[in-house]
Amino acid sequence: SQQGEEDPQALSIQEGENATMNCSYKTSINNLQWYRQNSGRGLVHLILIRSNEREKHSGRLRVTLDTSKKSSSLLITASRAADTASYFCATDRGSNYQLIWGAGTKLIIKP
Amino acid sequence: SAVISQKPSRDICQRGTSLTIQCQVDSQVTMMFWYRQQPGQSLTLIATANQGSEATYESGFVIDKFPISRPNLTFSTLTVSNMSPEDSSIYLCSVEVRGANTEAFFGQGTRLTVV
């Protein structure tokens, strides 16, 4: 069920800095999604970018998608301690397929 | 959207015993997914639970160890049987709402510690 790779595996930055996480995948997709997981809890949907989109914004989140490189990045600007969590990408190949999950990036924001 | 209630949220169990985790969804869904997540790791799919048929297990997971029930379209249970410390993990149930874009919804997770 896992086709995506995310890097870095872990990222520790100071509060206020920007955090960038990357996701690569292997097959063609309908869209790519990013989810957040607070420690040991269920994942929560953050943002979705369709295969015909290159960039999308939502608040402090910016997602890019490069289908030629089969990669995506999630940028969190002006990070806060509350952003500390694990972030996962998931690829959607269409309604007949299950989502495929990346390995996740553990983000720690130091106050 | 879908709201999933998962319980228990955590448990500490003796080795050799079994624990049943329950997930209740606020809407009818065809498939429910059960994942295991070991500390600091990604999601590993255990099985897909379909209503009215046996669950489909992923490689490395067997029904005798992880029996699943799916009595109706809103409920499922996962049992972790004959537990050992290696079963200590977070267990998550999930549904995917499919349409033009598929979105996943998760229960709150069950943190299991086997001693």
Coordinates of C-alpha atoms in Angstrom, one line a residue:
Chain A
S1 CA 0.0 0.0 0.0
Q2 CA 3.0 2.3 0.1
Q3 CA 4.5 3.7 -3.0
G4 CA 5.6 7.2 -1.9
E5 CA 8.8 8.2 -0.5
E6 CA 9.1 11.3 1.6
D7 CA 12.1 13.2 2.6
P8 CA 13.4 14.1 4.9
Q9 CA 12.3 11.4 7.3
A10 CA 12.7 13.9 10.1
L11 CA 13.1 17.7 10.2
S12 CA 13.8 19.9 13.2
I13 CA 13.6 23.7 12.8
Q14 CA 13.2 26.8 14.9
E15 CA 9.8 28.4 15.3
G16 CA 9.2 31.0 12.6
E17 CA 11.3 29.2 10.0
N18 CA 9.8 27.6 6.9
A19 CA 9.6 23.8 6.7
T20 CA 9.7 22.0 3.4
M21 CA 8.9 18.3 3.0
N22 CA 9.0 16.3 -0.2
C23 CA 7.2 13.4 -1.6
S24 CA 7.9 11.2 -4.6
Y25 CA 5.7 8.6 -6.2
K26 CA 5.8 6.0 -8.9
T27 CA 2.6 5.9 -11.0
S28 CA 0.4 8.4 -12.7
I29 CA -2.1 10.0 -10.4
N30 CA -5.4 11.8 -10.3
N31 CA -4.4 14.0 -7.4
L32 CA -1.9 14.1 -4.5
Q33 CA -2.9 14.9 -0.9
W34 CA -1.1 15.8 2.3
Y35 CA -2.2 14.7 5.7
R36 CA -1.1 15.6 9.2
Q37 CA -0.8 13.2 12.1
N38 CA -0.4 14.4 15.7
S39 CA 1.4 12.0 17.9
G40 CA -0.2 8.6 17.6
R41 CA -3.5 9.9 16.5
G42 CA -5.5 9.6 13.3
L43 CA -4.4 11.4 10.1
V44 CA -6.2 14.5 9.1
H45 CA -6.5 15.8 5.6
L46 CA -4.7 19.1 4.9
I47 CA -4.7 19.9 1.2
L48 CA -5.2 18.3 -2.2
I49 CA -3.6 19.2 -5.5
R50 CA -4.9 17.8 -8.7
S51 CA -2.7 16.4 -11.4
N52 CA -3.3 19.4 -13.7
E53 CA -2.3 21.9 -11.0
R54 CA 1.2 23.0 -10.3
E55 CA 0.8 24.9 -7.1
K56 CA -1.8 25.4 -4.4
H57 CA -2.1 27.5 -1.3
S58 CA -4.1 27.2 1.9
G59 CA -3.2 29.5 4.7
R60 CA 0.4 28.9 5.6
L61 CA 0.5 25.8 3.4
R62 CA 1.9 25.8 -0.1
V63 CA 1.9 22.6 -2.1
T64 CA 3.6 22.1 -5.5
L65 CA 3.3 19.2 -7.9
D66 CA 5.7 18.2 -10.7
T67 CA 4.1 15.3 -12.6
S68 CA 7.1 15.0 -14.9
K69 CA 9.3 14.3 -11.9
K70 CA 6.5 12.5 -10.0
S71 CA 7.2 14.6 -7.0
S72 CA 5.4 17.1 -4.7
S73 CA 6.5 19.4 -1.9
L74 CA 4.7 20.8 1.1
L75 CA 5.9 24.1 2.5
I76 CA 4.8 25.4 5.9
T77 CA 5.6 29.0 6.3
A78 CA 6.3 30.8 9.6
S79 CA 6.2 27.5 11.5
R80 CA 4.7 27.3 14.9
A81 CA 5.3 24.9 17.8
A82 CA 1.8 23.6 17.1
D83 CA 2.9 22.4 13.7
T84 CA 4.9 19.7 15.3
A85 CA 3.5 16.5 13.8
S86 CA 4.1 13.9 11.2
Y87 CA 3.1 14.7 7.6
F88 CA 2.2 12.2 5.0
C89 CA 1.5 12.4 1.3
A90 CA -1.1 10.1 -0.3
T91 CA -1.6 9.6 -4.1
D92 CA -5.0 9.0 -5.6
R93 CA -5.0 7.1 -8.8
G94 CA -8.7 7.3 -9.3
S95 CA -11.9 6.0 -7.7
N96 CA -11.2 2.4 -8.4
Y97 CA -8.0 2.5 -6.4
Q98 CA -7.0 2.8 -2.8
L99 CA -4.9 5.7 -1.7
I100 CA -1.2 5.0 -1.6
W101 CA 0.7 6.5 1.4
G102 CA 4.2 7.9 1.7
A103 CA 6.6 7.1 4.5
G104 CA 6.0 10.4 6.3
T105 CA 8.1 13.2 7.6
K106 CA 8.3 13.9 11.3
L107 CA 8.5 17.6 11.8
I108 CA 9.6 19.1 15.1
I109 CA 9.3 22.9 15.7
K110 CA 11.5 24.1 18.4
P111 CA 10.2 27.1 20.4
Chain B
S1 CA -17.0 13.4 4.8
A2 CA -16.9 10.7 7.5
V3 CA -16.5 10.7 11.2
I4 CA -15.0 7.6 12.7
S5 CA -15.1 6.7 16.4
Q6 CA -12.4 4.2 17.4
K7 CA -11.9 2.6 20.7
P8 CA -10.1 2.0 22.9
S9 CA -7.7 4.9 22.5
R10 CA -5.0 3.0 24.3
D11 CA -4.5 -0.2 26.2
I12 CA -1.8 -2.1 28.0
C13 CA -2.2 -5.8 27.6
Q14 CA -0.5 -9.0 28.9
R15 CA 1.2 -11.2 26.4
G16 CA -0.8 -14.1 25.2
T17 CA -4.1 -12.2 25.5
S18 CA -6.2 -10.7 22.7
L19 CA -7.6 -7.2 22.2
T20 CA -10.5 -6.1 20.0
I21 CA -10.5 -2.7 18.5
Q22 CA -13.8 -1.2 17.3
C23 CA -14.5 1.4 14.7
Q24 CA -17.9 3.0 14.1
V25 CA -18.5 5.3 11.1
D26 CA -21.2 7.9 10.9
S27 CA -22.1 6.9 7.3
Q28 CA -22.3 3.7 5.3
V29 CA -19.0 2.8 3.5
T30 CA -18.2 -0.1 1.4
M31 CA -14.6 -0.7 2.5
M32 CA -12.8 -0.1 5.8
F33 CA -9.1 -0.3 6.1
W34 CA -7.0 -1.4 9.1
Y35 CA -3.5 -0.1 9.5
R36 CA -0.6 -0.7 11.9
Q37 CA 1.9 2.0 12.5
Q38 CA 5.0 1.2 14.5
P39 CA 6.7 4.0 16.4
G40 CA 8.1 6.5 14.0
Q41 CA 7.0 4.6 10.9
S42 CA 4.5 5.0 8.2
L43 CA 1.2 3.2 7.8
T44 CA 1.2 -0.5 7.0
L45 CA -2.0 -1.8 5.7
I46 CA -3.1 -4.9 7.5
A47 CA -6.3 -5.7 5.7
T48 CA -9.3 -4.3 3.9
A49 CA -12.7 -5.1 5.4
N50 CA -15.7 -5.5 3.2
Q51 CA -19.2 -6.0 4.4
G52 CA -20.5 -9.4 3.8
S53 CA -17.3 -11.1 2.8
E54 CA -14.0 -12.0 4.4
A55 CA -11.4 -9.4 4.8
T56 CA -8.5 -9.2 2.3
Y57 CA -5.2 -9.4 4.1
E58 CA -1.9 -7.9 3.0
S59 CA 1.3 -9.9 2.8
G60 CA 2.6 -10.7 6.2
F61 CA -0.8 -10.5 8.0
V62 CA -3.0 -13.5 8.5
I63 CA -6.6 -13.9 9.7
D64 CA -5.7 -16.1 12.6
K65 CA -3.6 -13.3 14.1
F66 CA -5.8 -10.4 13.1
P67 CA -9.4 -11.5 12.7
I68 CA -11.7 -8.8 11.4
S69 CA -15.4 -8.5 11.5
R70 CA -17.6 -6.3 9.3
P71 CA -21.2 -7.0 10.3
N72 CA -22.6 -4.0 8.6
L73 CA -21.6 -0.9 6.5
T74 CA -20.9 1.3 9.5
F75 CA -18.9 -0.9 11.8
S76 CA -15.8 -3.1 12.0
T77 CA -13.6 -4.7 14.5
L78 CA -10.0 -5.8 14.4
T79 CA -8.7 -8.3 17.0
V80 CA -5.0 -8.6 17.8
S81 CA -4.7 -12.2 19.0
N82 CA -2.2 -14.0 21.2
M83 CA -0.3 -10.8 21.6
S84 CA 3.4 -10.5 22.0
P85 CA 5.5 -7.3 22.7
E86 CA 6.2 -7.1 19.0
D87 CA 2.5 -6.2 18.5
S88 CA 3.0 -3.0 20.4
S89 CA 2.0 -0.4 17.9
I90 CA -0.7 2.1 16.9
Y91 CA -3.6 0.6 15.1
L92 CA -5.8 2.8 12.9
C93 CA -9.0 2.3 11.0
S94 CA -9.8 4.3 8.0
V95 CA -12.4 4.8 5.3
E96 CA -11.9 6.4 1.9
V97 CA -14.8 8.5 0.5
R98 CA -14.5 8.2 -3.2
G99 CA -15.8 10.5 -5.9
A100 CA -14.0 13.0 -8.1
N101 CA -11.3 13.0 -5.5
T102 CA -10.8 10.3 -2.9
E103 CA -10.3 11.5 0.7
A104 CA -9.3 9.4 3.6
F105 CA -10.7 9.7 7.1
F106 CA -9.2 8.0 10.2
G107 CA -10.2 7.0 13.6
Q108 CA -8.3 8.4 16.5
G109 CA -6.0 5.4 16.7
T110 CA -5.4 2.8 19.4
R111 CA -2.1 2.8 21.1
L112 CA -1.4 -0.8 22.1
T113 CA 1.4 -1.8 24.5
V114 CA 2.0 -5.4 25.2
V115 CA 3.9 -6.3 28.3

